[in-house]
Structures are given as structure tokens and as C-alpha cells.
Amino acid sequence: MNQEDLFKNVISHAKEYGFVFPSSEIYDGLSAVYDYGQLGAELKNNIKAYWWKSMVQMHENIVGIDSAIFMHPTTWKASGHVDAFNDPLIDNKDSKKRYRADVLIEDHITKIEAKIDKEIKKAEKRFGDSFDADMYKETNPRVKGYIDKISSIEKRMKRCLDEGDLEDLKQLILDEEIADPIGGSRNWTDVRQFNLMFSTEMGSVAEGSNKIYLRPETAQGIFVNYLNVQKTGRMKIPFGIAQIGKAFRNEIVARQFIFRMREFEQMEMQFFVKPGTEMEWYAYWKEERMKWHRSLGISEDSYRFHDHIKLAHYANAAADIEFKFPFGFKELEGIHSRTDFDLKQHEEHSGKKLQYFDPEENKNYVPYVVETSIGLDRMFLAMLSYAYTEEQLEDGSERTVLKLPAKLAPYKVAILPLLKKDGLPEKAREIMAQLQEDYMCQYDEKDAIGRRYRRQDAIGTPFAVTVDHQTLEDQTVTIRERDSMQQERVSIDQLDGIIRAKLKS
Ligand code: GAP
């Protein structure tokens, strides 16, 4: 199955089983806004809990907060979002489709990269074991040409974006003969800047009303509270403040399901450090965050780093952790060295000192900040698309299984009485009552056992416990593992240990 079909299947699976629904679907939905259903809410909560545990519970020097979505409007002036949180947009005059100019160029670069990969694969086949890919890249004229081309496009794009040279950005699109990915036309409008913040009014009377924004990132709620937390929590630098919450962006190109939404959730952590040590911490958090992703047991080649060419207005270094989505490698998480930009800006706009007194150095300073920022919905999509598997079984039948990491699976155990009689449902309910305190369990007695297994496979339940007549005699059940489909007869007392071990692994 090609990746496009796979992605379509993931989307319809998400809807069919109650993971994700289009928002207000009875009114034909709202573009780039989605609701999470009964299983989606569980998966999302589990991702949040896993992140919170590793960032807050496992770090003595990181604490969590929950700040409001609405903030004083000056916050966004200070942070630079009012003036600089723009995307360069361009319209195609024929298809009437709107694009981000930088995304069109980046997609064009991805196509050139694919050509390099193709050349390398061909050469690898030709030269066999003695093939040295790095040497080939340096010496093969065609590959070198592609690499030079990418570098010159990237440099030109960076200059245009840094200097706001929208005319040359359009010229770059024309020079590279970039066509509308849908319509194929090269009939482009000029490039314009578009601010991504949503605004509304606070107060009901227009006269006294104030324009306020729906926060486009959770980070500013951390910055404005940093001294409150530092003082009340007696935090010593280096320390972190974490937060999970909604963010809103009026995205120009909102596509690819929940990858780019207008209302989404972020899991962010700001790490406050001594000025001059930020690059060390930046490197540290890059590695730590990659380790977190890998700890979920997802294949290593699903992730890669991408260092930014275009730095956000607040950063002096930035990298993405990219994930191999069905539509290619795309940003999942950002790690940014934000310098003292935000705190200094808030000092200036609020007139309040935001300095930290360092008892070791015996002096005051504004800390530097290293940020880790991951989109919860993107993490959800990464897990769902990675886990979604259509399998051909030995007996010729097929199954769809979500091979979710057990920690993240909505339900951990399904409790299935073999028959709906002879006291089996009662015994099954008794077992369920024991496990329910610690694990999300689902009871199911409808249909043949094979169909019930398939239903649990499709929602990613790692274990199915079947209660049969032997259970009534010797207090044993069969436990079936989702991925291997292996079944084992164990005593009821062993269930807790088996499930616990799996969730720890
Ligand atoms: N505080 C820094 C910040 O907001 P960002 O790179 O703009 O940085 C961080 O966003 C993460 O938030 C991204 O890596 C992505 O996972 C997620 N994200 C950003 N925009 C999103 C959108 N429109 N829909 C879903 N997730 C989004």
C-alpha cells in the first residue's frame, strides 16, 4: 500500500473507532479543527501523562503550571508576536489555492533531496560493499550539483525571510519554476505577510473593550510567571517550568488532518539557565528529548534532527525533531535556545524587573532560556500512524492492529467471558473489578471470541483476558498479547504483574 492510501486509512480508522472526529461534523465540520472521541481522549491523556512524568515528576528542578489562555495584550506586543508572528503567503491565481511561500520552497528542496537519495541508492547497488556514500556525495558531479543547488536555495530563502524581502521570495519561486502542487500552474500572486494570531474582544461594550489574543504558544504564560514560580518554589538556576495547554493559530495552510490545526495543544518546558551556558543546555535538551521519543520503542529511523535555517525572532539556535509521518519527515518537536529575549522584552514592556539573584555568583541577571516544545496532537498523529498496521495472517485472513506502545494504549486490558452464560460473565466482572482500579479495562461479551479479539486489536489494547469454564475450576485465564497474538494460561493472581511489567518496559 502506498503512503497516501495508508494515511487515508489511518484517518478513517481514527474516525471509525472513536479517536478523532471532524469538529461540529453535523454542520459539515470546521476547517482544521477536530474533536477527540472516547478513545482519542484516552490516548491523548496518556501521552500527556507520559510527558508530564518524564519532564516534571522525574526532574527535581522542573515544576509544572497551568496558566490562562487569555493574557494581557501587551504580552504579545512584548513577545514580538503582534509584529513578527507572520507567515509569508502566496496565492495561485488559477487554482485560487493559498500556500506558505517558504513551505512551497521547502517542499521543492525535499524533491531535490529525493533525487540525491535516488542517485545514492543506484550507486550503492552498482558498487556494493565498497561504496562510500559521503565520498560519492563529494565527488559525483550530478549529486554535487544537487547539493549546491539546495544550499543556494536555502541561503537565498533565509536572506529573504530574515530581511522581509518578499519580492525576491516570489522571484525565487519563479526562478525555481515551482508549480502549484495541486493545479500545476505557475501563475502566482505577490507574497504577503499574514499574522497568525486570532483575536477577540474582552468586555461587552465596544467603547471599553480591549483587543485580546488567543495565545499562539503556551510559553508566554511561563515567562510572565517565572519569578512567581522561582520565588514561591525556591527554585535555583538551572530550573524548568513545564506546561500543557491549548494554543491557537490562524494557519494559512491547514491540511494533513491533525498535523496542522487552528486549535491545538502544546507541551512546553522553559529551562532557565545562567547566561553563557545556554548552548550546553541546548545540546543537552536536544539529546534528552530524542531519548524520550526513543524510549517509546518506536523504530530509530522514524526520527531525525533538522537544524533550522530560518530562526524565529526570539532564537539563537533551533532544531526540530522530525518524525517520519506517512507524508514524509515533518516537525514533531522544536528545541529552541531563546536567549533572554522574552524576559528582557517583558521587563521593558511591563517596567518590572525580571532578574534572578544568583546566590553562587552573588549577582542579579536575566536568565537565558532553552525551550522544548512538542505538539500534543502531532505526537498523537505520529503514534497513530506508526501504530496502524494491516496484517496478513498465516490462515489467509487479515487484521488491522494498532501497535501502540502499551503505555499509551487507551485500554490496557480487555476482559472477555468466552460465553454469555454458565457464570462466566460474573467471573469476568469480578476480575475486571480487581484490575479496574489500576488499569483502563474494557468488558466485552458480544460476538464470537475471534471478532472480539479483532476489535481489541483495532483499538490497540495490549492484552485480552479470556474467562472460560476452566477459570471457574482453577482460577486461571488465558491472556493474549496483541502483537504476537500468543496466548498463555496464567492464574488470575499473575495478571497484575504481567500487565505492570509490560507498562514499565
Ligand atoms: N513556543 C515555541 C513554539 O510554539 P513552534 O515550533 O511554533 O514553537 C511548537 O511550535 C510545536 O507545536 C511544533 O513542533 C508542533 O508540534 C506544534 N504545532 C505548532 N503549530 C501547530 C499547529 N498548527 N497544529 C498542530 N501542532 C502545531
Short mmCIF file of C-alpha atoms in Angstrom, two decimals, residues 70 73 198-214:
data_model
loop_
_atom_site.label_atom_id
_atom_site.label_comp_id
_atom_site.label_asym_id
_atom_site.label_seq_id
_atom_site.Cartn_x
_atom_site.Cartn_y
_atom_site.Cartn_z
CA PHE A 70 -6.07 34.87 27.68
CA PRO A 73 -2.49 42.08 25.24
CA PHE A 198 -6.65 35.02 16.49
CA SER A 199 -8.09 38.00 18.33
CA THR A 200 -11.30 38.75 20.15
CA GLU A 201 -12.68 41.49 22.40
CA MET A 202 -12.73 41.47 26.15
CA GLY A 203 -15.69 43.28 27.73
CA SER A 204 -19.11 43.62 26.16
CA VAL A 205 -19.21 47.35 25.44
CA ALA A 206 -17.23 48.32 22.39
CA GLU A 207 -16.03 51.56 23.97
CA GLY A 208 -14.40 49.97 26.97
CA SER A 209 -13.35 46.87 25.12
CA ASN A 210 -9.87 45.69 24.61
CA LYS A 211 -8.49 43.59 21.79
CA ILE A 212 -7.08 40.41 23.23
CA TYR A 213 -5.50 37.39 21.62
CA LEU A 214 -5.91 33.67 21.93
#
